[in-house]
Short mmCIF file of C-alpha atoms in Angstrom, two decimals:
data_model
loop_
_atom_site.label_atom_id
_atom_site.label_comp_id
_atom_site.label_asym_id
_atom_site.label_seq_id
_atom_site.Cartn_x
_atom_site.Cartn_y
_atom_site.Cartn_z
CA UNK W 1 0.07 -28.69 6.04
CA UNK W 2 -1.62 -29.88 9.22
CA UNK W 3 -3.49 -27.05 10.93
CA UNK W 4 -3.74 -26.88 14.70
CA UNK W 5 -6.62 -24.91 16.20
CA UNK W 6 -6.30 -23.90 19.82
CA UNK W 7 -9.19 -22.77 21.98
CA UNK W 8 -9.77 -20.51 23.62
CA UNK W 9 -7.35 -17.92 22.23
CA UNK W 10 -7.31 -16.29 25.65
CA UNK W 11 -8.80 -16.84 29.07
CA UNK W 12 -8.89 -15.16 32.45
CA UNK W 13 -8.52 -17.28 35.54
CA UNK W 14 -7.72 -17.00 39.22
CA UNK W 15 -4.95 -18.60 41.23
CA UNK W 16 -6.11 -22.07 42.21
CA UNK W 17 -8.43 -22.51 39.23
CA UNK W 18 -8.41 -25.57 37.02
CA UNK W 19 -7.60 -24.52 33.44
CA UNK W 20 -8.13 -26.54 30.27
CA UNK W 21 -6.82 -25.64 26.82
CA UNK W 22 -7.70 -27.63 23.73
CA UNK W 23 -5.83 -28.21 20.47
CA UNK W 24 -7.54 -29.74 17.46
CA UNK W 25 -5.61 -31.06 14.46
CA UNK W 26 -6.96 -30.87 10.91
CA UNK W 27 -6.09 -34.55 10.44
CA UNK W 28 -5.03 -37.40 12.68
CA UNK W 29 -1.56 -37.09 14.20
CA UNK W 30 -1.55 -40.05 16.60
CA UNK W 31 0.22 -38.79 19.75
CA UNK W 32 2.75 -36.61 17.94
CA UNK W 33 1.93 -33.46 19.85
CA UNK W 34 3.78 -31.30 22.36
CA UNK W 35 2.91 -28.28 24.49
CA UNK W 36 5.06 -25.23 25.25
CA UNK W 37 4.76 -22.36 27.69
CA UNK W 38 6.03 -18.92 26.75
CA UNK W 39 6.30 -15.95 29.09
CA UNK W 40 6.61 -12.38 27.75
CA UNK W 41 10.06 -11.65 26.37
CA UNK W 42 11.22 -15.23 26.95
CA UNK W 43 11.83 -18.31 24.83
CA UNK W 44 9.24 -21.08 24.84
CA UNK W 45 9.66 -23.94 27.30
CA UNK W 46 8.70 -27.55 26.62
CA UNK W 47 6.02 -28.82 29.04
CA UNK W 48 4.48 -31.97 27.58
CA UNK W 49 5.69 -34.33 24.85
CA UNK W 50 4.04 -37.25 23.07
CA UNK W 51 0.68 -35.70 24.03
CA UNK W 52 0.76 -36.79 27.66
CA UNK W 53 4.34 -37.20 28.94
CA UNK W 54 5.58 -34.61 31.40
CA UNK W 55 8.95 -33.08 30.57
CA UNK W 56 11.54 -33.43 33.32
CA UNK W 57 11.35 -30.61 35.86
CA UNK W 58 7.83 -29.52 34.92
CA UNK W 59 5.40 -29.37 37.88
CA UNK W 60 2.90 -32.20 38.10
CA UNK W 61 -0.04 -29.77 38.01
CA UNK W 62 0.47 -29.75 34.23
CA UNK W 63 -0.95 -32.68 32.31
CA UNK W 64 -1.75 -33.52 28.71
CA UNK W 65 -4.15 -35.93 27.09
CA UNK W 66 -5.57 -36.92 23.74
CA UNK W 67 -4.66 -38.65 20.51
CA UNK W 68 -5.71 -38.51 16.90
CA UNK W 69 -7.16 -35.04 16.38
CA UNK W 70 -8.18 -33.79 19.82
CA UNK W 71 -5.78 -32.85 22.60
CA UNK W 72 -5.97 -31.13 25.96
CA UNK W 73 -3.53 -29.33 28.25
CA UNK W 74 -4.76 -29.07 31.85
CA UNK W 75 -3.37 -27.04 34.73
CA UNK W 76 -4.93 -28.54 37.83
CA UNK W 77 -4.40 -25.58 40.15
CA UNK W 78 -3.22 -22.39 38.49
CA UNK W 79 -0.22 -20.73 40.12
CA UNK W 80 1.00 -17.13 39.71
CA UNK W 81 3.96 -18.28 37.61
CA UNK W 82 1.63 -20.06 35.16
CA UNK W 83 0.29 -16.87 33.61
CA UNK W 84 1.72 -17.15 30.12
CA UNK W 85 0.89 -18.12 26.55
CA UNK W 86 0.63 -21.82 25.71
CA UNK W 87 1.24 -23.38 22.29
CA UNK W 88 0.68 -26.85 20.90
CA UNK W 89 2.89 -28.22 18.09
CA UNK W 90 2.57 -31.33 15.93
CA UNK W 91 5.48 -33.39 14.69
CA UNK W 92 3.58 -36.10 12.81
CA UNK W 93 4.17 -34.53 9.41
CA UNK W 94 6.37 -31.84 7.92
CA UNK W 95 6.05 -28.90 7.89
CA UNK W 96 6.02 -28.79 11.66
CA UNK W 97 3.15 -26.56 12.74
CA UNK W 98 2.00 -24.73 15.86
CA UNK W 99 -1.37 -23.79 17.20
CA UNK W 100 -2.18 -20.11 17.40
CA UNK W 101 -1.61 -19.93 21.14
CA UNK W 102 -3.72 -19.48 24.28
CA UNK W 103 -2.96 -16.55 26.55
CA UNK W 104 -3.74 -17.25 30.20
CA UNK W 105 -4.32 -14.01 32.10
CA UNK W 106 -5.00 -13.09 35.69
CA UNK W 107 -8.67 -12.60 36.57
CA UNK Z 1 23.85 -27.39 30.55
CA UNK Z 2 22.58 -26.81 27.01
CA UNK Z 3 23.25 -23.30 25.76
CA UNK Z 4 22.20 -21.81 22.44
CA UNK Z 5 23.23 -18.23 21.67
CA UNK Z 6 21.95 -16.55 18.52
CA UNK Z 7 23.56 -13.54 16.87
CA UNK Z 8 23.47 -11.62 13.62
CA UNK Z 9 20.05 -9.99 13.81
CA UNK Z 10 19.44 -6.35 12.98
CA UNK Z 11 17.65 -3.95 10.68
CA UNK Z 12 17.92 -4.67 6.96
CA UNK Z 13 16.27 -3.24 3.87
CA UNK Z 14 13.85 -5.34 1.79
CA UNK Z 15 15.68 -7.44 -0.79
CA UNK Z 16 18.92 -7.48 1.17
CA UNK Z 17 20.62 -10.36 2.99
CA UNK Z 18 21.50 -11.29 6.55
CA UNK Z 19 23.23 -14.28 8.15
CA UNK Z 20 22.22 -15.54 11.56
CA UNK Z 21 24.44 -17.72 13.72
CA UNK Z 22 23.73 -19.90 16.72
CA UNK Z 23 26.60 -20.99 18.95
CA UNK Z 24 25.86 -24.24 20.78
CA UNK Z 25 27.46 -25.65 23.90
CA UNK Z 26 26.77 -28.13 26.69
CA UNK Z 27 25.83 -31.06 24.46
CA UNK Z 28 27.13 -33.15 21.55
CA UNK Z 29 26.11 -30.73 18.79
CA UNK Z 30 26.93 -33.09 15.93
CA UNK Z 31 24.43 -35.66 17.21
CA UNK Z 32 21.28 -33.55 17.01
CA UNK Z 33 19.04 -32.13 14.29
CA UNK Z 34 18.74 -28.37 14.71
CA UNK Z 35 15.93 -25.97 13.87
CA UNK Z 36 15.13 -22.31 13.32
CA UNK Z 37 11.78 -21.09 14.62
CA UNK Z 38 10.53 -17.51 14.30
CA UNK Z 39 7.98 -15.28 15.96
CA UNK Z 40 6.72 -12.07 14.38
CA UNK Z 41 6.10 -9.22 16.83
CA UNK Z 42 2.98 -9.97 18.89
CA UNK Z 43 2.29 -13.16 16.93
CA UNK Z 44 2.60 -16.90 17.37
CA UNK Z 45 5.41 -19.32 16.67
CA UNK Z 46 6.36 -20.48 13.16
CA UNK Z 47 8.77 -23.28 12.36
CA UNK Z 48 11.22 -22.17 9.64
CA UNK Z 49 13.77 -24.88 8.88
CA UNK Z 50 15.50 -28.03 10.12
CA UNK Z 51 18.84 -29.64 9.34
CA UNK Z 52 19.77 -33.22 10.24
CA UNK Z 53 22.73 -33.92 12.49
CA UNK Z 54 25.17 -34.45 9.63
CA UNK Z 55 23.74 -31.71 7.42
CA UNK Z 56 22.65 -34.16 4.73
CA UNK Z 57 18.96 -33.32 4.85
CA UNK Z 58 17.19 -29.97 5.16
CA UNK Z 59 13.55 -28.98 5.18
CA UNK Z 60 11.89 -25.55 5.02
CA UNK Z 61 8.52 -23.97 5.51
CA UNK Z 62 7.03 -23.08 2.13
CA UNK Z 63 7.23 -19.30 2.49
CA UNK Z 64 11.04 -19.28 2.82
CA UNK Z 65 12.02 -21.89 0.23
CA UNK Z 66 14.61 -20.55 -2.19
CA UNK Z 67 15.39 -17.52 0.02
CA UNK Z 68 16.55 -18.88 3.39
CA UNK Z 69 19.20 -21.58 3.75
CA UNK Z 70 20.00 -23.52 6.90
CA UNK Z 71 23.50 -24.93 7.41
CA UNK Z 72 25.77 -26.07 10.20
CA UNK Z 73 29.45 -26.38 11.11
CA UNK Z 74 29.83 -29.36 13.41
CA UNK Z 75 33.52 -28.71 13.96
CA UNK Z 76 32.66 -25.35 15.52
CA UNK Z 77 29.28 -26.26 17.05
CA UNK Z 78 27.49 -23.55 15.09
CA UNK Z 79 24.17 -23.37 13.25
CA UNK Z 80 23.50 -20.79 10.53
CA UNK Z 81 20.59 -19.27 8.68
CA UNK Z 82 21.46 -17.43 5.48
CA UNK Z 83 18.62 -15.06 4.68
CA UNK Z 84 18.44 -13.63 1.15
CA UNK Z 85 15.82 -11.52 -0.65
CA UNK Z 86 14.35 -10.50 2.68
CA UNK Z 87 10.77 -9.28 2.88
CA UNK Z 88 8.85 -7.25 5.44
CA UNK Z 89 7.01 -10.42 6.46
CA UNK Z 90 10.31 -11.99 7.54
CA UNK Z 91 10.44 -9.50 10.43
CA UNK Z 92 10.54 -11.64 13.58
CA UNK Z 93 12.56 -12.91 16.49
CA UNK Z 94 14.48 -15.92 15.19
CA UNK Z 95 15.12 -18.73 17.66
CA UNK Z 96 17.65 -21.50 17.30
CA UNK Z 97 16.33 -24.74 18.81
CA UNK Z 98 17.80 -28.17 19.49
CA UNK Z 99 15.71 -31.16 18.63
CA UNK Z 100 14.57 -33.48 21.40
CA UNK Z 101 16.08 -36.53 19.76
CA UNK Z 102 19.59 -37.34 18.58
CA UNK Z 103 18.29 -39.11 15.48
CA UNK Z 104 15.71 -38.79 12.75
CA UNK Z 105 14.54 -35.83 10.70
CA UNK Z 106 13.67 -33.58 13.66
CA UNK Z 107 10.55 -33.60 15.77
CA UNK Z 108 10.17 -30.95 18.44
CA UNK Z 109 12.20 -28.45 20.42
CA UNK Z 110 13.71 -29.44 23.74
CA UNK Z 111 15.99 -26.41 24.08
CA UNK Z 112 15.74 -22.87 22.74
CA UNK Z 113 18.08 -19.92 22.44
CA UNK Z 114 17.11 -16.43 23.58
CA UNK Z 115 16.38 -15.31 20.03
CA UNK Z 116 17.68 -12.58 17.74
CA UNK Z 117 15.45 -9.90 16.20
CA UNK Z 118 15.44 -9.37 12.45
CA UNK Z 119 13.65 -6.27 11.21
CA UNK Z 120 13.12 -5.86 7.48
CA UNK Z 121 12.27 -2.25 6.73
CA UNK Z 122 13.23 0.53 4.37
#
């Protein structure tokens, strides 16, 4: 199975900060990667698909980049509603796998 | 709008069975692959199973093969997960999720239900 390693596992940031989360795949997955946001007690929400395409309705401060094995989710200016846990997921090969998550907390 | 409503969770003893359901509405259910994804308490997300739109093809994560079975009833817009020989490590919130694409084997999750908690404990 393809392993996805997210870093950091958690971070503290302030409103207005630029935040970058990375996801590294154990083998090349082209652009078959998505990002989700999950708030406590809620279901995950799709943010980015195909590594860099913004899902409809998602604020433009979210962006994704990368291909192959290295991917990045960037929040250009962190807002109060962005404090959550973020997960990457690959769909290049079954079984579908997720990264371990990155918890973004208030500094 | 797309709605997915899971039911059937609860507390069950190890070795026993449980059947989860997911009622779908707001989209053409029979066109989409459907998934189950789970999340153990305080842990990350784990994909469990997928079924193609017509039910002809199913895939599972290794740890549930032979114990959990995904199925669907397209005439009633319902997805199921039959869970047999349950173990403590199956304890999780189980989410029903609709695939992003109306074709293919299943890729990623465009819509999620609210989840149903399964607790396996004696």
